[in-house]
Amino acid sequence: MVCRKRRKVKSLSARVVDDKTTTTKNKKAKLETQTWSDLPIELLELILCRLSLEDNIRSSAACKRWNTAAISVRVVNQSPWLMYFPKFGNMYEFYDPAQRKTYSLELPELYGSRVCYTRDGWLLLYRPRTNRVFFFDPFSQEVVKLPRFELTYQIVAFSCAPTSNTCVVFTVRHASPTIVAISTCHPGATEWVTVNYQNRLPFVSSIWNKIVFCNGFFYCLSLTGWLGVFDPLERTWNVLAVPPPKCPENFFAKNWWKGKFMSEHNGDILVIYTCCSENPIIFKLDQPKMVWREMKTLDGLTLFASFLSSHSRTDLPGMMRNSVYFSKVRFFGKRCISYSLNDCRYYPCKQCYDWGEQDPFENIWIEPPEDLSAFI
């Protein structure tokens, strides 16, 4: 009996050893047959995101799996840079949120000026002491002057680069409780044109309002959430019969008007409402039905929000997509505060921000230069 048991134990041991040997051989054989296409998707994306656009496109032709990974991290657009206006001196800083790098540029041409708006890489500036209004490209140092005009308590926007013959500058202010005065100008003009318009719906003009140019119109979001529309060709003004976006009561706490932003993308008007104790809420104007719709996703779009002007981008690095980047940098200039709609949280962790603490004229998002040689 004892001998039989010993034989059975030896037989079982030999079988286990054989199974282990077979398993090891199978694993080794499997490893030997694995190819680059079998890399974990996370590792593959990490490698591909470091390639240039040209190499990314070449890699996408390797196989279906690589094609999917390459497209998911492909960067076609550059993110805007955050330009800081110093309280003293002429040294201006530019923060690149994609690379998390800061560049410096001396711009004595801007001394004594206040930034008003930015678009297509151009700044619109105002010099209060002389009422001088002018465009400035900080990277080419090109200047385009406009006629003098007082812009002390007004917001301003423009339609496109001042080098275009369709460029229009727009500003609106209250002339009386029921009348707004709209002033326009264009490069090469000798004076501003001002026309008064009657308000049929409640629209309060304020320096806290937001303006975007979209589909050939200037859209102006009032302090109370009503949307005014100006047609620069027909020179008509209309306040849309669209009730303001609905937000919880705590979104209208202290300094709530500073945490409101507006942008446009492919003909859509987007509004961002923030609160220091809650996640931001994003609305899109449903133009056919004339109502605001809350957005739970941006479908890969990235928004860059600042007090004076906001921007939108597609085809940015994967980690930047479906997010809102705000004009505040933490950790000694290393991380931009952002909110991910995928994760429903702020980054860095616990960094939701009270916009009442920030000077609204401190910085602005601007298109980066194509040539970075001036910063190297």
Tab-separated table of C-alpha atoms in Angstrom:
chain	number	residue	atom	x	y	z
A	1	MET	CA	0.000	0.000	0.000
A	2	VAL	CA	2.790	2.388	0.955
A	3	CYS	CA	4.609	1.664	-2.294
A	4	ARG	CA	1.461	2.318	-4.351
A	5	LYS	CA	0.933	5.667	-2.616
A	6	ARG	CA	4.549	6.666	-3.267
A	7	ARG	CA	4.151	5.764	-6.946
A	8	LYS	CA	0.962	7.894	-7.169
A	9	VAL	CA	2.681	10.892	-5.518
A	10	LYS	CA	5.657	10.603	-7.881
A	11	SER	CA	3.298	10.340	-10.833
A	12	LEU	CA	1.361	13.438	-9.754
A	13	SER	CA	4.608	15.370	-9.159
A	14	ALA	CA	5.883	14.423	-12.589
A	15	ARG	CA	2.573	15.496	-14.147
A	16	VAL	CA	2.706	18.883	-12.362
A	17	VAL	CA	6.292	19.411	-13.514
A	18	ASP	CA	5.300	18.492	-17.082
A	19	ASP	CA	2.330	20.901	-16.944
A	20	LYS	CA	4.541	23.709	-15.673
A	21	THR	CA	7.125	23.006	-18.352
A	22	THR	CA	4.407	22.975	-21.021
A	23	THR	CA	2.915	26.236	-19.695
A	24	THR	CA	6.351	27.882	-19.628
A	25	LYS	CA	7.050	26.714	-23.179
A	26	ASN	CA	3.656	28.012	-24.343
A	27	LYS	CA	4.254	31.396	-22.726
A	28	LYS	CA	7.734	31.580	-24.251
A	29	ALA	CA	6.377	30.630	-27.647
A	30	LYS	CA	3.611	33.225	-27.309
A	31	LEU	CA	6.115	35.935	-26.374
A	32	GLU	CA	8.280	34.986	-29.343
A	33	THR	CA	5.320	35.346	-31.707
A	34	GLN	CA	4.167	38.720	-30.283
A	35	THR	CA	4.697	41.794	-32.454
A	36	TRP	CA	4.733	45.543	-31.896
A	37	SER	CA	1.015	45.601	-32.609
A	38	ASP	CA	0.453	43.630	-29.394
A	39	LEU	CA	1.736	46.441	-27.162
A	40	PRO	CA	-0.744	47.559	-24.483
A	41	ILE	CA	-2.806	50.451	-25.872
A	42	GLU	CA	-1.729	52.785	-23.029
A	43	LEU	CA	1.965	52.186	-23.779
A	44	LEU	CA	1.361	52.527	-27.519
A	45	GLU	CA	-0.372	55.910	-27.054
A	46	LEU	CA	2.448	57.076	-24.773
A	47	ILE	CA	4.999	56.303	-27.508
A	48	LEU	CA	2.974	57.704	-30.399
A	49	CYS	CA	2.122	60.984	-28.643
A	50	ARG	CA	5.841	61.837	-28.632
A	51	LEU	CA	6.154	61.619	-32.401
A	52	SER	CA	5.960	64.502	-34.838
A	53	LEU	CA	2.790	64.859	-36.929
A	54	GLU	CA	4.573	63.398	-39.978
A	55	ASP	CA	5.824	60.333	-38.048
A	56	ASN	CA	2.428	59.928	-36.386
A	57	ILE	CA	0.746	59.666	-39.806
A	58	ARG	CA	3.360	57.141	-40.989
A	59	SER	CA	2.850	55.027	-37.850
A	60	SER	CA	-0.901	54.977	-38.386
A	61	ALA	CA	-0.349	52.989	-41.606
A	62	ALA	CA	1.250	50.058	-39.754
A	63	CYS	CA	-1.965	48.294	-38.755
A	64	LYS	CA	-5.555	48.949	-37.692
A	65	ARG	CA	-4.658	49.027	-33.972
A	66	TRP	CA	-1.822	51.495	-34.490
A	67	ASN	CA	-4.054	53.599	-36.715
A	68	THR	CA	-6.638	53.952	-33.924
A	69	ALA	CA	-3.967	54.783	-31.321
A	70	ALA	CA	-2.160	57.275	-33.583
A	71	ILE	CA	-5.346	59.166	-34.429
A	72	SER	CA	-6.349	59.343	-30.733
A	73	VAL	CA	-3.141	61.236	-29.836
A	74	ARG	CA	-2.542	63.067	-33.121
A	75	VAL	CA	-1.910	66.803	-32.641
A	76	VAL	CA	-2.934	68.907	-35.630
A	77	ASN	CA	-3.634	72.152	-33.794
A	78	GLN	CA	-1.496	74.036	-31.324
A	79	SER	CA	-3.126	75.095	-28.092
A	80	PRO	CA	-3.270	78.850	-27.440
A	81	TRP	CA	-0.757	80.387	-25.054
A	82	LEU	CA	-1.640	82.333	-21.938
A	83	MET	CA	-0.125	85.817	-22.164
A	84	TYR	CA	0.567	87.640	-18.894
A	85	PHE	CA	0.568	91.428	-18.637
A	86	PRO	CA	3.099	92.642	-16.042
A	87	LYS	CA	2.221	95.288	-13.467
A	88	PHE	CA	5.688	96.787	-13.932
A	89	GLY	CA	8.247	96.687	-16.728
A	90	ASN	CA	8.049	95.456	-20.324
A	91	MET	CA	8.758	91.737	-19.899
A	92	TYR	CA	5.753	89.615	-20.921
A	93	GLU	CA	5.385	85.911	-20.192
A	94	PHE	CA	3.680	83.325	-22.423
A	95	TYR	CA	2.615	79.991	-20.949
A	96	ASP	CA	2.174	76.945	-23.212
A	97	PRO	CA	-0.270	74.540	-21.463
A	98	ALA	CA	0.517	71.644	-23.814
A	99	GLN	CA	4.268	71.688	-23.114
A	100	ARG	CA	3.939	73.309	-19.668
A	101	LYS	CA	6.649	75.780	-20.594
A	102	THR	CA	6.874	79.541	-20.086
A	103	TYR	CA	8.529	81.905	-22.565
A	104	SER	CA	9.442	85.564	-22.101
A	105	LEU	CA	9.407	88.441	-24.548
A	106	GLU	CA	10.219	92.124	-24.041
A	107	LEU	CA	7.528	94.370	-25.564
A	108	PRO	CA	8.120	98.056	-24.773
A	109	GLU	CA	5.532	98.943	-27.454
A	110	LEU	CA	2.766	97.952	-25.019
A	111	TYR	CA	3.805	100.270	-22.195
A	112	GLY	CA	0.806	102.062	-20.679
A	113	SER	CA	-1.698	99.922	-22.627
A	114	ARG	CA	-4.580	97.723	-21.502
A	115	VAL	CA	-5.504	94.574	-23.376
A	116	CYS	CA	-9.091	94.435	-24.677
A	117	TYR	CA	-9.407	91.354	-26.884
A	118	THR	CA	-7.449	88.841	-28.949
A	119	ARG	CA	-8.122	86.877	-32.117
A	120	ASP	CA	-6.058	85.270	-34.896
A	121	GLY	CA	-2.837	86.056	-33.029
A	122	TRP	CA	-3.560	89.810	-32.759
A	123	LEU	CA	-4.099	91.865	-29.621
A	124	LEU	CA	-6.502	94.807	-29.489
A	125	LEU	CA	-5.171	97.344	-27.005
A	126	TYR	CA	-6.267	100.628	-25.486
A	127	ARG	CA	-4.065	103.397	-24.068
A	128	PRO	CA	-6.245	105.283	-21.528
A	129	ARG	CA	-4.062	108.399	-21.279
A	130	THR	CA	-4.282	109.168	-24.992
A	131	ASN	CA	-7.445	107.198	-25.996
A	132	ARG	CA	-5.273	105.426	-28.536
A	133	VAL	CA	-6.737	102.140	-29.867
A	134	PHE	CA	-4.469	99.824	-31.848
A	135	PHE	CA	-3.800	96.243	-32.942
A	136	PHE	CA	-0.500	94.575	-32.116
A	137	ASP	CA	1.031	91.240	-33.089
A	138	PRO	CA	3.435	90.433	-30.225
A	139	PHE	CA	5.451	87.968	-32.296
A	140	SER	CA	5.952	89.981	-35.505
A	141	GLN	CA	5.838	93.360	-33.646
A	142	GLU	CA	3.452	94.658	-36.329
A	143	VAL	CA	1.151	97.559	-35.353
A	144	VAL	CA	-2.160	98.636	-36.943
A	145	LYS	CA	-3.598	101.894	-35.602
A	146	LEU	CA	-7.259	102.877	-35.286
A	147	PRO	CA	-8.771	106.335	-34.727
A	148	ARG	CA	-8.756	107.543	-31.117
A	149	PHE	CA	-11.773	106.537	-29.068
A	150	GLU	CA	-12.678	106.447	-25.376
A	151	LEU	CA	-13.068	102.851	-24.168
A	152	THR	CA	-12.815	103.342	-20.421
A	153	TYR	CA	-15.834	101.285	-19.323
A	154	GLN	CA	-16.617	99.183	-22.390
A	155	ILE	CA	-15.857	95.749	-23.736
A	156	VAL	CA	-14.547	95.447	-27.293
A	157	ALA	CA	-14.140	92.675	-29.885
A	158	PHE	CA	-13.134	92.335	-33.532
A	159	SER	CA	-14.152	89.934	-36.289
A	160	CYS	CA	-10.814	88.804	-37.768
A	161	ALA	CA	-7.170	89.833	-38.215
A	162	PRO	CA	-6.716	93.573	-39.023
A	163	THR	CA	-4.803	92.594	-42.171
A	164	SER	CA	-8.120	91.412	-43.651
A	165	ASN	CA	-10.343	93.918	-45.479
A	166	THR	CA	-13.366	92.438	-43.651
A	167	CYS	CA	-12.078	93.255	-40.179
A	168	VAL	CA	-14.641	95.082	-37.992
A	169	VAL	CA	-14.143	96.344	-34.441
A	170	PHE	CA	-17.266	96.356	-32.257
A	171	THR	CA	-18.117	97.822	-28.856
A	172	VAL	CA	-21.391	98.360	-26.979
A	173	ARG	CA	-22.372	100.441	-23.956
A	174	HIS	CA	-25.543	101.727	-22.302
A	175	ALA	CA	-26.617	105.234	-23.333
A	176	SER	CA	-29.736	105.050	-21.128
A	177	PRO	CA	-31.762	102.292	-19.375
A	178	THR	CA	-33.500	101.401	-22.648
A	179	ILE	CA	-30.892	102.424	-25.243
A	180	VAL	CA	-27.474	100.971	-26.126
A	181	ALA	CA	-24.841	102.815	-28.133
A	182	ILE	CA	-22.937	100.595	-30.573
A	183	SER	CA	-19.691	101.857	-32.054
A	184	THR	CA	-17.801	100.247	-34.933
A	185	CYS	CA	-14.583	100.887	-36.797
A	186	HIS	CA	-12.193	99.184	-39.204
A	187	PRO	CA	-8.500	99.509	-40.122
A	188	GLY	CA	-8.000	102.462	-42.414
A	189	ALA	CA	-11.055	104.357	-41.130
A	190	THR	CA	-10.683	107.966	-39.989
A	191	GLU	CA	-13.366	107.812	-37.288
A	192	TRP	CA	-15.639	105.512	-35.304
A	193	VAL	CA	-19.329	105.229	-36.218
A	194	THR	CA	-21.769	105.258	-33.269
A	195	VAL	CA	-25.484	104.437	-33.526
A	196	ASN	CA	-28.073	104.223	-30.726
A	197	TYR	CA	-30.431	101.223	-30.600
A	198	GLN	CA	-33.573	100.585	-28.571
A	199	ASN	CA	-33.635	97.555	-26.267
A	200	ARG	CA	-36.882	95.580	-26.446
A	201	LEU	CA	-35.811	92.922	-23.940
A	202	PRO	CA	-33.786	93.255	-20.719
A	203	PHE	CA	-30.157	93.671	-21.741
A	204	VAL	CA	-27.676	95.278	-19.354
A	205	SER	CA	-24.447	96.464	-20.947
A	206	SER	CA	-21.481	96.058	-18.602
A	207	ILE	CA	-17.725	95.577	-18.634
A	208	TRP	CA	-18.500	92.040	-17.389
A	209	ASN	CA	-20.333	91.125	-20.600
A	210	LYS	CA	-18.805	88.671	-23.113
A	211	ILE	CA	-18.508	89.053	-26.896
A	212	VAL	CA	-17.760	86.533	-29.660
A	213	PHE	CA	-17.901	86.858	-33.441
A	214	CYS	CA	-19.673	83.908	-35.067
A	215	ASN	CA	-21.400	83.301	-38.430
A	216	GLY	CA	-20.900	86.938	-39.409
A	217	PHE	CA	-22.523	88.345	-36.232
A	218	PHE	CA	-21.289	89.745	-32.936
A	219	TYR	CA	-22.928	87.917	-30.024
A	220	CYS	CA	-22.906	89.778	-26.710
A	221	LEU	CA	-23.823	87.938	-23.493
A	222	SER	CA	-25.095	90.394	-20.893
A	223	LEU	CA	-24.423	90.363	-17.173
A	224	THR	CA	-27.849	88.773	-16.584
A	225	GLY	CA	-27.523	86.129	-19.314
A	226	TRP	CA	-29.484	87.733	-22.194
A	227	LEU	CA	-27.931	87.526	-25.647
A	228	GLY	CA	-27.710	90.543	-27.953
A	229	VAL	CA	-26.790	90.137	-31.642
A	230	PHE	CA	-25.282	92.787	-33.933
A	231	ASP	CA	-25.111	92.416	-37.714
A	232	PRO	CA	-22.172	94.574	-38.947
A	233	LEU	CA	-23.334	94.458	-42.575
A	234	GLU	CA	-26.963	95.427	-42.005
A	235	ARG	CA	-26.075	97.441	-38.877
A	236	THR	CA	-28.962	95.915	-36.914
A	237	TRP	CA	-29.158	95.107	-33.191
A	238	ASN	CA	-31.491	92.534	-31.663
A	239	VAL	CA	-31.837	90.933	-28.218
A	240	LEU	CA	-32.792	87.287	-28.692
A	241	ALA	CA	-35.897	85.992	-26.952
A	242	VAL	CA	-33.842	83.240	-25.315
A	243	PRO	CA	-34.166	82.957	-21.509
A	244	PRO	CA	-30.757	82.970	-19.744
A	245	PRO	CA	-29.106	79.608	-18.969
A	246	LYS	CA	-30.438	78.013	-15.771
A	247	CYS	CA	-27.857	77.499	-13.028
A	248	PRO	CA	-28.201	76.494	-9.350
A	249	GLU	CA	-28.562	79.373	-6.870
A	250	ASN	CA	-25.045	78.907	-5.460
A	251	PHE	CA	-23.623	79.845	-8.884
A	252	PHE	CA	-24.744	83.425	-8.176
A	253	ALA	CA	-22.760	83.890	-4.976
A	254	LYS	CA	-19.985	86.447	-4.415
A	255	ASN	CA	-18.189	87.576	-7.623
A	256	TRP	CA	-20.309	85.227	-9.781
A	257	TRP	CA	-20.090	87.568	-12.790
A	258	LYS	CA	-16.308	87.060	-13.008
A	259	GLY	CA	-16.660	83.300	-13.470
A	260	LYS	CA	-18.669	83.413	-16.697
A	261	PHE	CA	-17.107	82.805	-20.135
A	262	MET	CA	-18.271	82.556	-23.740
A	263	SER	CA	-16.706	80.972	-26.830
A	264	GLU	CA	-17.729	79.738	-30.276
A	265	HIS	CA	-16.912	76.673	-32.323
A	266	ASN	CA	-18.024	75.885	-35.873
A	267	GLY	CA	-21.037	78.169	-35.635
A	268	ASP	CA	-22.061	77.109	-32.110
A	269	ILE	CA	-22.207	79.537	-29.166
A	270	LEU	CA	-20.891	78.033	-25.912
A	271	VAL	CA	-21.198	79.532	-22.419
A	272	ILE	CA	-19.319	78.369	-19.308
A	273	TYR	CA	-20.612	79.128	-15.816
A	274	THR	CA	-18.314	78.434	-12.850
A	275	CYS	CA	-18.701	78.353	-9.088
A	276	CYS	CA	-15.925	78.046	-6.493
A	277	SER	CA	-17.751	75.170	-4.734
A	278	GLU	CA	-19.154	73.286	-7.755
A	279	ASN	CA	-18.093	71.826	-11.076
A	280	PRO	CA	-18.586	74.188	-14.037
A	281	ILE	CA	-21.664	73.973	-16.245
A	282	ILE	CA	-21.381	74.358	-20.029
A	283	PHE	CA	-24.305	75.400	-22.218
A	284	LYS	CA	-24.718	75.432	-26.005
A	285	LEU	CA	-27.230	77.639	-27.756
A	286	ASP	CA	-29.742	75.528	-29.672
A	287	GLN	CA	-30.320	78.143	-32.377
A	288	PRO	CA	-33.264	76.466	-34.211
A	289	LYS	CA	-35.227	76.082	-30.943
A	290	MET	CA	-33.746	79.199	-29.275
A	291	VAL	CA	-32.932	77.539	-25.935
A	292	TRP	CA	-29.731	76.817	-23.989
A	293	ARG	CA	-28.803	73.115	-23.718
A	294	GLU	CA	-26.508	71.835	-20.988
A	295	MET	CA	-23.546	69.869	-22.379
A	296	LYS	CA	-22.282	66.730	-20.658
A	297	THR	CA	-19.488	66.267	-23.175
A	298	LEU	CA	-17.526	68.431	-25.618
A	299	ASP	CA	-16.930	65.492	-27.990
A	300	GLY	CA	-13.162	65.948	-27.889
A	301	LEU	CA	-13.233	69.743	-28.112
A	302	THR	CA	-11.013	71.799	-25.785
A	303	LEU	CA	-12.059	75.232	-24.516
A	304	PHE	CA	-9.647	77.896	-23.261
A	305	ALA	CA	-11.483	80.390	-21.055
A	306	SER	CA	-10.331	83.816	-19.957
A	307	PHE	CA	-12.132	86.965	-18.886
A	308	LEU	CA	-11.572	88.993	-22.071
A	309	SER	CA	-11.773	86.308	-24.764
A	310	SER	CA	-12.032	82.534	-24.974
A	311	HIS	CA	-10.964	80.041	-27.625
A	312	SER	CA	-11.797	76.518	-28.806
A	313	ARG	CA	-9.575	73.804	-30.293
A	314	THR	CA	-9.827	70.322	-31.771
A	315	ASP	CA	-7.102	67.721	-32.350
A	316	LEU	CA	-5.046	68.511	-29.260
A	317	PRO	CA	-3.153	65.841	-27.251
A	318	GLY	CA	-5.512	63.182	-25.886
A	319	MET	CA	-5.238	64.280	-22.247
A	320	MET	CA	-6.309	67.840	-23.180
A	321	ARG	CA	-9.460	66.863	-25.066
A	322	ASN	CA	-12.989	67.219	-23.718
A	323	SER	CA	-11.731	69.744	-21.171
A	324	VAL	CA	-11.872	73.416	-20.235
A	325	TYR	CA	-8.573	75.196	-19.533
A	326	PHE	CA	-8.832	78.287	-17.373
A	327	SER	CA	-6.522	81.303	-17.274
A	328	LYS	CA	-4.868	80.387	-13.989
A	329	VAL	CA	-1.565	78.530	-13.538
A	330	ARG	CA	-0.625	76.718	-10.324
A	331	PHE	CA	2.468	75.018	-8.907
A	332	PHE	CA	4.928	77.788	-9.761
A	333	GLY	CA	3.850	78.070	-13.376
A	334	LYS	CA	3.810	74.329	-14.117
A	335	ARG	CA	0.115	73.386	-14.256
A	336	CYS	CA	-2.849	75.176	-15.770
A	337	ILE	CA	-6.144	74.718	-13.923
A	338	SER	CA	-8.447	72.617	-16.094
A	339	TYR	CA	-11.712	70.752	-15.797
A	340	SER	CA	-12.166	67.349	-17.462
A	341	LEU	CA	-15.669	66.453	-18.612
A	342	ASN	CA	-14.529	62.828	-18.923
A	343	ASP	CA	-13.547	62.605	-15.254
A	344	CYS	CA	-15.972	65.269	-13.928
A	345	ARG	CA	-13.231	66.882	-11.861
A	346	TYR	CA	-10.668	69.676	-11.792
A	347	TYR	CA	-6.936	69.205	-12.389
A	348	PRO	CA	-4.761	69.599	-10.389
A	349	CYS	CA	-6.827	67.960	-7.654
A	350	LYS	CA	-9.004	70.299	-5.560
A	351	GLN	CA	-8.069	73.322	-7.642
A	352	CYS	CA	-11.490	74.819	-8.460
A	353	TYR	CA	-10.930	78.540	-8.393
A	354	ASP	CA	-12.666	81.640	-7.064
A	355	TRP	CA	-12.457	84.060	-10.001
A	356	GLY	CA	-13.187	86.964	-7.676
A	357	GLU	CA	-9.570	86.700	-6.537
A	358	GLN	CA	-8.070	87.342	-9.985
A	359	ASP	CA	-7.463	90.583	-11.857
A	360	PRO	CA	-9.486	90.118	-15.099
A	361	PHE	CA	-6.941	92.128	-17.096
A	362	GLU	CA	-3.986	90.051	-15.843
A	363	ASN	CA	-3.814	87.649	-18.793
A	364	ILE	CA	-5.441	86.495	-22.006
A	365	TRP	CA	-5.260	83.470	-24.334
A	366	ILE	CA	-3.526	84.155	-27.662
A	367	GLU	CA	-2.569	82.191	-30.778
A	368	PRO	CA	1.075	80.995	-30.527
A	369	PRO	CA	3.656	81.841	-33.211
A	370	GLU	CA	4.411	79.323	-35.948
A	371	ASP	CA	8.137	79.940	-35.504
A	372	LEU	CA	9.476	79.448	-31.954
A	373	SER	CA	13.046	80.490	-32.792
A	374	ALA	CA	12.568	83.849	-31.035
A	375	PHE	CA	12.035	81.982	-27.749
A	376	ILE	CA	14.961	79.532	-27.978
